[in-house]
Structures are given as structure tokens and as C-alpha cells.
PDB file of C-alpha atoms in Angstrom:
ATOM      1  CA  MET A 185     -82.292 100.222  52.037  1.00 79.00           C
ATOM      2  CA  LEU A 186     -84.702 101.155  49.263  1.00 90.00           C
ATOM      3  CA  PRO A 187     -83.283 102.992  46.231  1.00 93.00           C
ATOM      4  CA  LYS A 188     -84.265 106.625  45.943  1.00 94.00           C
ATOM      5  CA  LEU A 189     -85.358 106.378  42.325  1.00 96.00           C
ATOM      6  CA  ILE A 190     -86.900 103.673  40.118  1.00 97.00           C
ATOM      7  CA  VAL A 191     -86.972 104.322  36.370  1.00 98.00           C
ATOM      8  CA  HIS A 192     -88.521 102.258  33.602  1.00 98.00           C
ATOM      9  CA  ALA A 193     -88.003 102.888  29.885  1.00 97.00           C
ATOM     10  CA  ASP A 194     -90.211 101.425  27.203  1.00 96.00           C
ATOM     11  CA  TRP A 195     -87.618 101.128  24.456  1.00 94.00           C
ATOM     12  CA  SER A 196     -87.721 101.085  20.665  1.00 92.00           C
ATOM     13  CA  LYS A 197     -85.377 101.497  17.730  1.00 90.00           C
ATOM     14  CA  ASP A 198     -87.507 104.560  16.921  1.00 91.00           C
ATOM     15  CA  PRO A 199     -86.661 107.489  19.249  1.00 92.00           C
ATOM     16  CA  TYR A 200     -90.219 108.885  19.255  1.00 93.00           C
ATOM     17  CA  LYS A 201     -91.476 105.606  20.755  1.00 93.00           C
ATOM     18  CA  ARG A 202     -89.099 105.701  23.753  1.00 96.00           C
ATOM     19  CA  TRP A 203     -90.856 106.731  26.963  1.00 97.00           C
ATOM     20  CA  ILE A 204     -89.814 106.627  30.603  1.00 97.00           C
ATOM     21  CA  CYS A 205     -91.824 106.527  33.788  1.00 98.00           C
ATOM     22  CA  SER A 206     -90.227 107.022  37.198  1.00 98.00           C
ATOM     23  CA  ALA A 207     -90.992 106.782  40.899  1.00 98.00           C
ATOM     24  CA  ILE A 208     -89.105 108.685  43.565  1.00 97.00           C
ATOM     25  CA  LEU A 209     -89.024 107.726  47.243  1.00 96.00           C
ATOM     26  CA  ASP A 210     -90.511 110.505  49.350  1.00 95.00           C
ATOM     27  CA  SER A 211     -91.183 109.988  53.071  1.00 93.00           C
ATOM     28  CA  ASN A 212     -91.118 106.188  52.624  1.00 93.00           C
ATOM     29  CA  THR A 213     -93.630 106.310  49.742  1.00 97.00           C
ATOM     30  CA  TYR A 214     -92.828 105.926  46.059  1.00 98.00           C
ATOM     31  CA  ARG A 215     -94.519 108.695  44.077  1.00 98.00           C
ATOM     32  CA  VAL A 216     -94.984 107.877  40.397  1.00 98.00           C
ATOM     33  CA  SER A 217     -94.622 110.560  37.730  1.00 98.00           C
ATOM     34  CA  ALA A 218     -96.367 110.616  34.362  1.00 97.00           C
ATOM     35  CA  PRO A 219     -94.436 109.131  31.401  1.00 97.00           C
ATOM     36  CA  VAL A 220     -92.149 111.476  29.479  1.00 97.00           C
ATOM     37  CA  PRO A 221     -90.054 111.018  26.304  1.00 96.00           C
ATOM     38  CA  VAL A 222     -86.508 109.703  26.670  1.00 95.00           C
ATOM     39  CA  GLN A 223     -83.936 112.458  26.266  1.00 91.00           C
ATOM     40  CA  LYS A 224     -80.211 111.848  25.615  1.00 91.00           C
ATOM     41  CA  PRO A 225     -80.178 108.067  26.166  1.00 92.00           C
ATOM     42  CA  GLU A 226     -76.385 107.917  26.439  1.00 91.00           C
ATOM     43  CA  SER A 227     -76.519 109.987  29.653  1.00 91.00           C
ATOM     44  CA  LEU A 228     -79.811 108.681  31.054  1.00 94.00           C
ATOM     45  CA  VAL A 229     -78.184 106.638  33.824  1.00 94.00           C
ATOM     46  CA  VAL A 230     -75.916 109.492  34.927  1.00 93.00           C
ATOM     47  CA  THR A 231     -78.851 111.926  34.854  1.00 93.00           C
ATOM     48  CA  SER A 232     -80.919 109.533  36.985  1.00 94.00           C
ATOM     49  CA  LEU A 233     -78.106 109.258  39.527  1.00 91.00           C
ATOM     50  CA  ARG A 234     -78.005 113.040  39.833  1.00 91.00           C
ATOM     51  CA  GLN A 235     -81.775 113.158  40.289  1.00 92.00           C
ATOM     52  CA  ALA A 236     -81.458 110.643  43.128  1.00 91.00           C
ATOM     53  CA  ASN A 237     -78.540 112.541  44.687  1.00 87.00           C
ATOM     54  CA  ASP A 238     -76.498 109.321  44.465  1.00 75.00           C
ATOM     55  CA  HIS A 239     -78.908 107.569  46.856  1.00 84.00           C
ATOM     56  CA  GLY A 240     -79.508 104.610  44.577  1.00 90.00           C
ATOM     57  CA  VAL A 241     -81.270 104.059  41.261  1.00 95.00           C
ATOM     58  CA  ILE A 242     -82.711 100.989  39.577  1.00 95.00           C
ATOM     59  CA  LEU A 243     -83.350 101.420  35.866  1.00 97.00           C
ATOM     60  CA  GLY A 244     -85.322  98.956  33.759  1.00 98.00           C
ATOM     61  CA  PHE A 245     -85.185  98.713  29.973  1.00 98.00           C
ATOM     62  CA  ASP A 246     -87.551  96.852  27.694  1.00 95.00           C
ATOM     63  CA  PHE A 247     -84.887  95.269  25.489  1.00 96.00           C
ATOM     64  CA  PRO A 248     -82.921  92.002  25.791  1.00 97.00           C
ATOM     65  CA  ILE A 249     -79.798  92.093  27.971  1.00 98.00           C
ATOM     66  CA  GLY A 250     -77.900  88.869  27.315  1.00 98.00           C
ATOM     67  CA  VAL A 251     -77.545  86.307  24.536  1.00 98.00           C
ATOM     68  CA  PRO A 252     -78.583  82.651  24.047  1.00 98.00           C
ATOM     69  CA  LYS A 253     -76.127  80.100  25.444  1.00 98.00           C
ATOM     70  CA  ALA A 254     -75.862  78.221  22.138  1.00 98.00           C
ATOM     71  CA  TYR A 255     -74.761  81.414  20.423  1.00 98.00           C
ATOM     72  CA  ALA A 256     -72.218  82.253  23.147  1.00 98.00           C
ATOM     73  CA  ASP A 257     -70.761  78.753  22.880  1.00 98.00           C
ATOM     74  CA  LEU A 258     -70.277  79.126  19.131  1.00 98.00           C
ATOM     75  CA  ALA A 259     -68.826  82.611  19.514  1.00 97.00           C
ATOM     76  CA  GLY A 260     -66.397  81.416  22.169  1.00 97.00           C
ATOM     77  CA  PHE A 261     -67.279  83.365  25.316  1.00 97.00           C
ATOM     78  CA  ASN A 262     -68.878  82.453  28.644  1.00 96.00           C
ATOM     79  CA  ARG A 263     -69.570  85.873  30.179  1.00 97.00           C
ATOM     80  CA  PHE A 264     -71.820  88.394  28.462  1.00 98.00           C
ATOM     81  CA  MET A 265     -70.353  91.323  30.375  1.00 96.00           C
ATOM     82  CA  ASP A 266     -66.847  90.490  29.182  1.00 96.00           C
ATOM     83  CA  VAL A 267     -67.774  90.765  25.524  1.00 97.00           C
ATOM     84  CA  LEU A 268     -70.482  93.471  25.554  1.00 97.00           C
ATOM     85  CA  PRO A 269     -67.988  96.388  25.520  1.00 96.00           C
ATOM     86  CA  GLU A 270     -66.144  94.727  22.606  1.00 97.00           C
ATOM     87  CA  PHE A 271     -69.128  94.543  20.267  1.00 97.00           C
ATOM     88  CA  GLY A 272     -68.559  96.908  17.358  1.00 97.00           C
ATOM     89  CA  LYS A 273     -64.760  96.732  17.628  1.00 96.00           C
ATOM     90  CA  GLY A 274     -61.977  94.491  16.344  1.00 96.00           C
ATOM     91  CA  LEU A 275     -63.172  90.950  15.740  1.00 96.00           C
ATOM     92  CA  TRP A 276     -66.701  92.191  16.448  1.00 97.00           C
ATOM     93  CA  LYS A 277     -66.536  95.300  14.235  1.00 98.00           C
ATOM     94  CA  ASP A 278     -69.588  94.247  12.173  1.00 97.00           C
ATOM     95  CA  PHE A 279     -71.625  92.968  15.114  1.00 98.00           C
ATOM     96  CA  TYR A 280     -74.151  95.818  15.034  1.00 97.00           C
ATOM     97  CA  LYS A 281     -74.432  95.892  11.234  1.00 96.00           C
ATOM     98  CA  VAL A 282     -77.617  94.021  10.413  1.00 96.00           C
ATOM     99  CA  ALA A 283     -76.781  91.569   7.612  1.00 95.00           C
ATOM    100  CA  GLU A 284     -78.462  92.230   4.265  1.00 91.00           C
ATOM    101  CA  ARG A 285     -77.580  88.920   2.573  1.00 92.00           C
ATOM    102  CA  PRO A 286     -77.616  85.352   3.924  1.00 93.00           C
ATOM    103  CA  GLU A 287     -73.891  84.970   3.214  1.00 95.00           C
ATOM    104  CA  ASP A 288     -73.155  87.963   5.473  1.00 95.00           C
ATOM    105  CA  VAL A 289     -74.499  86.219   8.594  1.00 97.00           C
ATOM    106  CA  THR A 290     -71.866  84.859  10.996  1.00 97.00           C
ATOM    107  CA  VAL A 291     -71.435  84.566  14.759  1.00 98.00           C
ATOM    108  CA  TYR A 292     -69.642  87.919  14.548  1.00 98.00           C
ATOM    109  CA  ARG A 293     -72.455  89.502  12.524  1.00 98.00           C
ATOM    110  CA  PRO A 294     -75.551  87.704  13.833  1.00 98.00           C
ATOM    111  CA  PHE A 295     -78.439  90.154  13.245  1.00 97.00           C
ATOM    112  CA  TYR A 296     -80.510  89.452  10.115  1.00 96.00           C
ATOM    113  CA  PRO A 297     -82.164  90.690   7.890  1.00 94.00           C
ATOM    114  CA  GLN A 298     -81.700  94.419   7.340  1.00 88.00           C
ATOM    115  CA  ARG A 299     -84.818  94.459   5.161  1.00 76.00           C
ATOM    116  CA  CYS A 300     -86.995  92.158   3.085  1.00 63.00           C
ATOM    117  CA  ILE A 301     -88.281  93.523  -0.207  1.00 51.00           C
ATOM    118  CA  HIS A 302     -90.144  90.420  -1.355  1.00 51.00           C
ATOM    119  CA  ARG A 303     -92.024  87.848   0.712  1.00 57.00           C
ATOM    120  CA  GLY A 304     -89.809  84.842   1.386  1.00 63.00           C
ATOM    121  CA  GLN A 305     -86.648  86.650   0.350  1.00 83.00           C
ATOM    122  CA  ALA A 306     -85.238  86.437   3.880  1.00 88.00           C
ATOM    123  CA  THR A 307     -85.952  83.357   5.994  1.00 91.00           C
ATOM    124  CA  GLN A 308     -84.937  82.192   9.429  1.00 93.00           C
ATOM    125  CA  SER A 309     -83.121  79.272   7.797  1.00 95.00           C
ATOM    126  CA  HIS A 310     -80.569  81.826   6.545  1.00 95.00           C
ATOM    127  CA  LEU A 311     -80.025  83.009  10.109  1.00 96.00           C
ATOM    128  CA  LEU A 312     -79.661  79.481  11.483  1.00 97.00           C
ATOM    129  CA  ALA A 313     -77.168  78.465   8.796  1.00 97.00           C
ATOM    130  CA  GLY A 314     -75.058  81.591   9.171  1.00 97.00           C
ATOM    131  CA  ILE A 315     -74.735  81.281  12.936  1.00 98.00           C
ATOM    132  CA  GLY A 316     -74.447  77.499  12.840  1.00 97.00           C
ATOM    133  CA  VAL A 317     -77.441  76.173  14.775  1.00 97.00           C
ATOM    134  CA  SER A 318     -80.096  73.685  13.733  1.00 96.00           C
ATOM    135  CA  GLU A 319     -83.313  75.312  14.969  1.00 96.00           C
ATOM    136  CA  ILE A 320     -84.613  78.674  16.108  1.00 95.00           C
ATOM    137  CA  MET A 321     -85.060  77.380  19.669  1.00 96.00           C
ATOM    138  CA  ASN A 322     -81.260  77.400  19.912  1.00 97.00           C
ATOM    139  CA  LEU A 323     -81.408  81.154  19.527  1.00 97.00           C
ATOM    140  CA  LEU A 324     -83.821  81.741  22.414  1.00 97.00           C
ATOM    141  CA  ARG A 325     -82.797  82.490  25.973  1.00 97.00           C
ATOM    142  CA  ARG A 326     -84.450  80.594  28.816  1.00 96.00           C
ATOM    143  CA  CYS A 327     -86.432  83.689  29.824  1.00 95.00           C
ATOM    144  CA  GLU A 328     -87.819  83.952  26.275  1.00 95.00           C
ATOM    145  CA  LEU A 329     -89.487  80.547  26.229  1.00 94.00           C
ATOM    146  CA  GLY A 330     -93.269  80.521  26.129  1.00 89.00           C
ATOM    147  CA  ASN A 331     -95.592  79.641  28.984  1.00 85.00           C
ATOM    148  CA  GLU A 332     -99.326  79.503  29.686  1.00 80.00           C
ATOM    149  CA  ASP A 333     -99.556  83.281  29.281  1.00 78.00           C
ATOM    150  CA  ARG A 334     -97.488  83.869  26.152  1.00 83.00           C
ATOM    151  CA  ASN A 335     -95.836  82.246  23.160  1.00 86.00           C
ATOM    152  CA  ASN A 336     -92.100  81.983  22.615  1.00 90.00           C
ATOM    153  CA  ALA A 337     -90.499  85.363  22.093  1.00 92.00           C
ATOM    154  CA  CYS A 338     -88.848  86.333  18.820  1.00 93.00           C
ATOM    155  CA  SER A 339     -85.154  85.504  18.654  1.00 95.00           C
ATOM    156  CA  LEU A 340     -82.856  88.388  19.532  1.00 96.00           C
ATOM    157  CA  PHE A 341     -81.047  88.069  16.196  1.00 97.00           C
ATOM    158  CA  TRP A 342     -84.092  87.956  13.882  1.00 95.00           C
ATOM    159  CA  THR A 343     -84.888  91.539  12.869  1.00 94.00           C
ATOM    160  CA  LEU A 344     -87.989  91.161  10.719  1.00 90.00           C
ATOM    161  CA  GLY A 345     -91.629  91.492  11.756  1.00 84.00           C
ATOM    162  CA  GLY A 346     -93.751  93.329  14.288  1.00 78.00           C
ATOM    163  CA  ASN A 347     -92.490  91.376  17.303  1.00 80.00           C
ATOM    164  CA  GLN A 348     -88.774  91.573  16.518  1.00 87.00           C
ATOM    165  CA  VAL A 349     -86.569  92.986  19.276  1.00 91.00           C
ATOM    166  CA  GLY A 350     -83.139  92.824  17.637  1.00 93.00           C
ATOM    167  CA  LYS A 351     -82.931  96.416  16.432  1.00 93.00           C
ATOM    168  CA  ALA A 352     -84.144  97.709  19.808  1.00 93.00           C
ATOM    169  CA  ALA A 353     -81.408  95.640  21.466  1.00 96.00           C
ATOM    170  CA  ILE A 354     -78.784  97.090  19.113  1.00 97.00           C
ATOM    171  CA  THR A 355     -79.752 100.674  19.951  1.00 96.00           C
ATOM    172  CA  GLY A 356     -80.132  99.875  23.651  1.00 96.00           C
ATOM    173  CA  TRP A 357     -76.705  98.280  23.934  1.00 97.00           C
ATOM    174  CA  ARG A 358     -74.989 100.988  21.864  1.00 96.00           C
ATOM    175  CA  GLU A 359     -76.810 104.009  23.299  1.00 95.00           C
ATOM    176  CA  ILE A 360     -77.377 102.938  26.925  1.00 96.00           C
ATOM    177  CA  LEU A 361     -75.341  99.991  28.173  1.00 96.00           C
ATOM    178  CA  VAL A 362     -71.931 100.498  26.579  1.00 96.00           C
ATOM    179  CA  PRO A 363     -71.731 104.301  27.126  1.00 94.00           C
ATOM    180  CA  THR A 364     -72.737 103.781  30.764  1.00 94.00           C
ATOM    181  CA  ILE A 365     -70.164 101.042  31.291  1.00 93.00           C
ATOM    182  CA  ASN A 366     -67.486 103.217  29.708  1.00 93.00           C
ATOM    183  CA  SER A 367     -68.308 106.286  31.784  1.00 92.00           C
ATOM    184  CA  ILE A 368     -69.263 105.042  35.267  1.00 90.00           C
ATOM    185  CA  ARG A 369     -68.384 101.324  35.408  1.00 86.00           C
ATOM    186  CA  SER A 370     -67.470 101.465  39.092  1.00 87.00           C
ATOM    187  CA  GLU A 371     -70.904 102.859  39.993  1.00 90.00           C
ATOM    188  CA  VAL A 372     -73.180 100.718  37.837  1.00 92.00           C
ATOM    189  CA  ALA A 373     -74.108  97.031  37.789  1.00 92.00           C
ATOM    190  CA  ILE A 374     -76.117  95.123  35.195  1.00 94.00           C
ATOM    191  CA  TRP A 375     -78.349  92.515  36.800  1.00 95.00           C
ATOM    192  CA  PRO A 376     -78.001  89.548  37.097  1.00 95.00           C
ATOM    193  CA  PHE A 377     -74.484  89.387  35.640  1.00 94.00           C
ATOM    194  CA  ASP A 378     -72.530  91.343  38.240  1.00 79.00           C
ATOM    195  CA  VAL A 379     -74.041  90.093  41.507  1.00 67.00           C
ATOM    196  CA  GLN A 380     -77.448  89.285  42.971  1.00 66.00           C
ATOM    197  CA  LEU A 381     -79.974  92.044  43.601  1.00 66.00           C
ATOM    198  CA  ASP A 382     -79.853  92.080  47.399  1.00 65.00           C
ATOM    199  CA  ARG A 383     -76.116  92.767  47.326  1.00 63.00           C
ATOM    200  CA  LEU A 384     -76.206  95.171  44.399  1.00 59.00           C
ATOM    201  CA  THR A 385     -78.146  97.748  46.389  1.00 61.00           C
ATOM    202  CA  GLU A 386     -75.346  97.703  48.960  1.00 66.00           C
ATOM    203  CA  ILE A 387     -72.359  98.123  46.641  1.00 59.00           C
ATOM    204  CA  LYS A 388     -73.553  99.946  43.506  1.00 74.00           C
ATOM    205  CA  SER A 389     -75.248 103.320  42.967  1.00 89.00           C
ATOM    206  CA  ALA A 390     -77.120 102.279  39.814  1.00 92.00           C
ATOM    207  CA  ILE A 391     -78.544  98.921  38.802  1.00 93.00           C
ATOM    208  CA  ILE A 392     -79.761  98.174  35.274  1.00 96.00           C
ATOM    209  CA  VAL A 393     -82.292  95.376  34.701  1.00 97.00           C
ATOM    210  CA  GLU A 394     -84.180  93.926  31.746  1.00 98.00           C
ATOM    211  CA  THR A 395     -87.966  94.230  31.781  1.00 97.00           C
ATOM    212  CA  TYR A 396     -90.935  92.989  29.804  1.00 95.00           C
ATOM    213  CA  PRO A 397     -94.180  94.980  30.311  1.00 95.00           C
ATOM    214  CA  GLY A 398     -96.366  92.151  28.974  1.00 93.00           C
ATOM    215  CA  ASP A 399     -95.035  89.835  31.666  1.00 93.00           C
ATOM    216  CA  ALA A 400     -95.433  92.577  34.287  1.00 95.00           C
ATOM    217  CA  CYS A 401     -99.142  92.723  33.411  1.00 95.00           C
ATOM    218  CA  VAL A 402     -99.443  89.036  34.259  1.00 93.00           C
ATOM    219  CA  GLN A 403     -97.425  89.201  37.475  1.00 91.00           C
ATOM    220  CA  LEU A 404     -99.366  92.234  38.710  1.00 94.00           C
ATOM    221  CA  GLY A 405    -102.740  90.575  38.100  1.00 93.00           C
ATOM    222  CA  ILE A 406    -103.667  92.981  35.303  1.00 94.00           C
ATOM    223  CA  GLY A 407    -104.016  90.068  32.905  1.00 93.00           C
ATOM    224  CA  ALA A 408    -102.036  88.733  29.961  1.00 92.00           C
ATOM    225  CA  PRO A 409    -102.214  91.087  26.946  1.00 93.00           C
ATOM    226  CA  GLY A 410    -103.978  89.438  24.041  1.00 89.00           C
ATOM    227  CA  ARG A 411    -106.021  87.224  26.352  1.00 90.00           C
ATOM    228  CA  GLY A 412    -109.335  89.072  26.441  1.00 92.00           C
ATOM    229  CA  TRP A 413    -107.881  92.563  26.081  1.00 95.00           C
ATOM    230  CA  SER A 414    -105.286  94.399  24.015  1.00 95.00           C
ATOM    231  CA  LYS A 415    -102.820  96.994  25.264  1.00 95.00           C
ATOM    232  CA  ARG A 416    -102.673  98.337  21.702  1.00 93.00           C
ATOM    233  CA  ASN A 417    -106.264  99.495  22.051  1.00 95.00           C
ATOM    234  CA  ARG A 418    -107.243 102.463  24.233  1.00 97.00           C
ATOM    235  CA  LEU A 419    -110.420 100.792  25.503  1.00 97.00           C
ATOM    236  CA  GLY A 420    -108.402  97.706  26.359  1.00 97.00           C
ATOM    237  CA  ARG A 421    -106.049  99.851  28.440  1.00 97.00           C
ATOM    238  CA  VAL A 422    -108.999 101.617  30.076  1.00 97.00           C
ATOM    239  CA  SER A 423    -110.414  98.231  31.084  1.00 97.00           C
ATOM    240  CA  ARG A 424    -107.264  97.547  33.139  1.00 97.00           C
ATOM    241  CA  ALA A 425    -107.658 100.693  35.266  1.00 97.00           C
ATOM    242  CA  PRO A 426    -109.376  98.998  38.266  1.00 97.00           C
ATOM    243  CA  ALA A 427    -106.695  96.300  38.429  1.00 97.00           C
ATOM    244  CA  ILE A 428    -103.941  98.929  38.163  1.00 97.00           C
ATOM    245  CA  ARG A 429    -105.412 100.938  41.011  1.00 98.00           C
ATOM    246  CA  GLN A 430    -105.660  97.805  43.131  1.00 97.00           C
ATOM    247  CA  CYS A 431    -101.979  97.040  42.488  1.00 96.00           C
ATOM    248  CA  ALA A 432    -100.987 100.539  43.552  1.00 97.00           C
ATOM    249  CA  LYS A 433    -103.099 100.269  46.686  1.00 97.00           C
ATOM    250  CA  GLU A 434    -101.536  96.951  47.672  1.00 96.00           C
ATOM    251  CA  MET A 435     -98.032  98.331  47.141  1.00 97.00           C
ATOM    252  CA  GLU A 436     -98.919 101.582  48.936  1.00 97.00           C
ATOM    253  CA  ILE A 437     -97.511 103.755  46.174  1.00 98.00           C
ATOM    254  CA  ASP A 438     -98.811 107.150  45.025  1.00 98.00           C
ATOM    255  CA  ILE A 439    -100.064 107.185  41.411  1.00 98.00           C
ATOM    256  CA  SER A 440    -102.073 110.412  41.658  1.00 98.00           C
ATOM    257  CA  GLN A 441     -99.915 112.133  39.011  1.00 98.00           C
ATOM    258  CA  VAL A 442    -100.824 109.389  36.518  1.00 98.00           C
ATOM    259  CA  GLU A 443    -104.486 109.000  37.474  1.00 98.00           C
ATOM    260  CA  SER A 444    -105.914 110.983  34.557  1.00 97.00           C
ATOM    261  CA  ALA A 445    -103.816 109.009  32.054  1.00 97.00           C
ATOM    262  CA  ILE A 446    -104.896 105.699  33.622  1.00 98.00           C
ATOM    263  CA  SER A 447    -108.573 106.689  33.385  1.00 97.00           C
ATOM    264  CA  ASP A 448    -108.117 107.749  29.747  1.00 97.00           C
ATOM    265  CA  GLY A 449    -106.166 104.636  28.733  1.00 97.00           C
ATOM    266  CA  PHE A 450    -103.151 106.849  27.958  1.00 97.00           C
ATOM    267  CA  GLY A 451    -104.974 108.416  25.053  1.00 96.00           C
ATOM    268  CA  GLU A 452    -105.881 107.558  21.460  1.00 94.00           C
ATOM    269  CA  THR A 453    -102.554 108.371  19.816  1.00 94.00           C
ATOM    270  CA  VAL A 454     -99.994 105.843  18.604  1.00 90.00           C
ATOM    271  CA  ILE A 455     -97.797 106.548  21.641  1.00 95.00           C
ATOM    272  CA  GLY A 456    -100.522 105.502  24.082  1.00 97.00           C
ATOM    273  CA  GLU A 457     -99.290 101.915  24.195  1.00 96.00           C
ATOM    274  CA  ASP A 458     -95.693 103.086  24.700  1.00 97.00           C
ATOM    275  CA  GLN A 459     -96.695 105.251  27.661  1.00 98.00           C
ATOM    276  CA  PHE A 460     -98.784 102.417  29.101  1.00 98.00           C
ATOM    277  CA  ASP A 461     -95.838 100.009  28.799  1.00 98.00           C
ATOM    278  CA  ALA A 462     -93.496 102.506  30.474  1.00 98.00           C
ATOM    279  CA  PHE A 463     -95.937 102.827  33.377  1.00 98.00           C
ATOM    280  CA  VAL A 464     -96.837  99.151  33.782  1.00 98.00           C
ATOM    281  CA  GLY A 465     -93.191  98.131  33.522  1.00 98.00           C
ATOM    282  CA  LEU A 466     -92.432 100.542  36.362  1.00 98.00           C
ATOM    283  CA  LEU A 467     -95.179  98.989  38.508  1.00 98.00           C
ATOM    284  CA  GLY A 468     -93.643  95.578  37.859  1.00 97.00           C
ATOM    285  CA  MET A 469     -90.249  96.813  39.020  1.00 97.00           C
ATOM    286  CA  LEU A 470     -91.757  98.398  42.129  1.00 98.00           C
ATOM    287  CA  SER A 471     -93.470  95.149  43.067  1.00 97.00           C
ATOM    288  CA  VAL A 472     -90.051  93.450  43.181  1.00 96.00           C
ATOM    289  CA  VAL A 473     -88.273  96.307  44.949  1.00 95.00           C
ATOM    290  CA  LEU A 474     -91.008  96.446  47.605  1.00 95.00           C
ATOM    291  CA  GLY A 475     -90.961  92.685  48.126  1.00 93.00           C
ATOM    292  CA  VAL A 476     -94.441  91.943  46.802  1.00 94.00           C
ATOM    293  CA  ARG A 477     -92.794  89.347  44.545  1.00 92.00           C
ATOM    294  CA  ASP A 478     -89.225  88.179  44.117  1.00 92.00           C
ATOM    295  CA  ASP A 479     -86.947  88.838  41.171  1.00 93.00           C
ATOM    296  CA  GLY A 480     -87.627  85.359  39.725  1.00 94.00           C
ATOM    297  CA  LEU A 481     -83.961  84.669  39.019  1.00 94.00           C
ATOM    298  CA  PRO A 482     -83.395  80.904  38.659  1.00 94.00           C
ATOM    299  CA  ASN A 483     -80.396  79.196  40.209  1.00 93.00           C
ATOM    300  CA  ASP A 484     -78.796  78.693  36.811  1.00 95.00           C
ATOM    301  CA  ALA A 485     -75.169  79.604  36.135  1.00 96.00           C
ATOM    302  CA  THR A 486     -75.839  80.154  32.424  1.00 97.00           C
ATOM    303  CA  VAL A 487     -78.622  82.644  33.169  1.00 97.00           C
ATOM    304  CA  LYS A 488     -76.380  84.541  35.593  1.00 96.00           C
ATOM    305  CA  SER A 489     -73.371  84.713  33.284  1.00 97.00           C
ATOM    306  CA  VAL A 490     -74.604  84.646  29.669  1.00 98.00           C
ATOM    307  CA  GLU A 491     -78.356  84.823  29.083  1.00 98.00           C
ATOM    308  CA  GLY A 492     -79.667  87.204  31.716  1.00 97.00           C
ATOM    309  CA  TRP A 493     -83.204  87.281  33.054  1.00 97.00           C
ATOM    310  CA  ILE A 494     -86.336  89.427  32.887  1.00 96.00           C
ATOM    311  CA  PHE A 495     -86.731  91.239  36.205  1.00 96.00           C
ATOM    312  CA  GLY A 496     -89.549  89.668  38.201  1.00 95.00           C
ATOM    313  CA  GLN A 497     -90.428  86.946  35.701  1.00 94.00           C
ATOM    314  CA  LYS A 498     -91.445  83.672  37.300  1.00 87.00           C
ATOM    315  CA  THR A 499     -88.939  80.855  36.838  1.00 76.00           C
ATOM    316  CA  GLN A 500     -90.144  78.318  34.283  1.00 64.00           C
TER     317      GLN A 500
END
């Protein structure tokens, strides 16, 4: 049975850059709405359930959900979902406090650096030494490794630079995942940790998944960002319009409410890329839900218990 509502959020540590795009099932057709700003993130899952009249919701978020195995081994746990609600409390009380000095970095305070005033003041060697690993590859999850379409991702725990994701993960875990777990744990599942997707839709009202819009572009046939076009540029986004329309046609979904934004490349403003990512990420989720492609989850116990996976990403 198809879920009533699919929601995708392009996430950021900055609230003004958080946008959601949704598709609701109407007469066996998913109808996509235009992107809107995220409101009250701590109640977003509950609000989505109400919108779907408890008929099933899948929500995707563009931030990491899971940690590298090497880090989990050093920190002494083997299930991400067991420890996630404990972050910020007790032994983990400083977990979300981004370390300002190299000597502050530990497995219990792994995010670094808070800021860097002078070039070279903060280096990844400080992060590696504080956590206790020998190379940055030890702090990457399997789904973050590079392939023919992209380079390695930035480590979850490194919080400096334009491609860092650590601070978005902090806000996502604190403002979305943990409040949801605390309020409606019996109704929500976080994929792939709780159970596989085909069973989740049978036993849970809401499913949360990790997404990556850049990867969705590749899987949908829109093309890898940075390889001949840029999603940061309006004309680059406009150039993807024919491929987007073809995707929607093949999936038999209704994108009429977003057509003007697609034609305009989601506008010239700085939020254009955020709206584009919210929309493309939603298309990627729909392609999995509708069976155009599978969820990509590898048969790997570590992925399913500790590291997590990006929804729909091809297994490397």
C-alpha cells in the first residue's frame, strides 16, 4: 500500500535555508506541491501524519542519519538508534557542543571546529587525534564514499567549509529525530535501522529516511551536479527542466503546481538552490516508493545498525 504523503526537506543549520516539498496521493496519482519553508521542525513529523490522516508518511531529510563504524567502535556502541536519544545527556552531555580547541575533541564531543579565525588554525589532524583514528577515511560512512559521479563526502564530524554537514546533522538530530522519537516512538521508524522498507509501510505510520539531492539527480537521469551544469546557478537549473519533466512523465506523477518554478529554475535568489534540492530530493524518493528503482540498501549489517544509508543510492 502506497503512503498517502511523501515529504522531502532540504535541510540546513540556517532556518531560512530549510525548505520542504511534498506529494500527496490523490486518486492513485501523487500530486506535487511547490516548495515551502519549514515551520516548527520539532513537530514536522506529527504535522505530516495529521495531513495524511494517519494513512502513512515517508519523510526524507538531507542530513546524515548514522555514524561511521570506526567511530561507533571507539565510542562503544553497535546500534545507532540505541544511543541517538542519549546524545546531549549524561556521558554524552557535550556531544552537540562543537569543540573550539583541539584538546576538547573526544569520542563524546566529536564535532570540530566551532570556528577558524586564521587559516590553518584548525586542521583535520586535530579531529583525527581527538577521536583516535589514523585517517579521515575512518570517519566516513560507506554511503559517503566517492564514485564516478562524485567525490568523497565531507566527514560528519568536520564542521568547517562549504561542504560540511556536521552542523546540519546536529540541528536535524536535535530538532527533528530526537523530539519525534520522544513523542511518537511507537508510530515512527527511522530507515534502515528499525526494519526494511517493505515491512515498515505495514507496521509504522511514519518512516524517516536520509536523502542526498545530488545523488537523486544522478539516479533520475538529470545528471551529476558539477559535471556540465551547476544547481547553484539558475540557468543550470533551467537546463535540467526537460529531464525533470521526463522523469515525472515516466513516474506518472503530477508536477503542474511546480511547473512555473521548474521553467524559471526556481528563481534568481539565494534560496533557489534550496527549493530545487527540496523538489529533486522528493522526486528521488518518489522513484523508490513507486518502484522505478530500489532503495539501494546493501546487505551489510553495519549499514543497517550503525551507519545508515542514503535512500535510493546505488550500492557501491
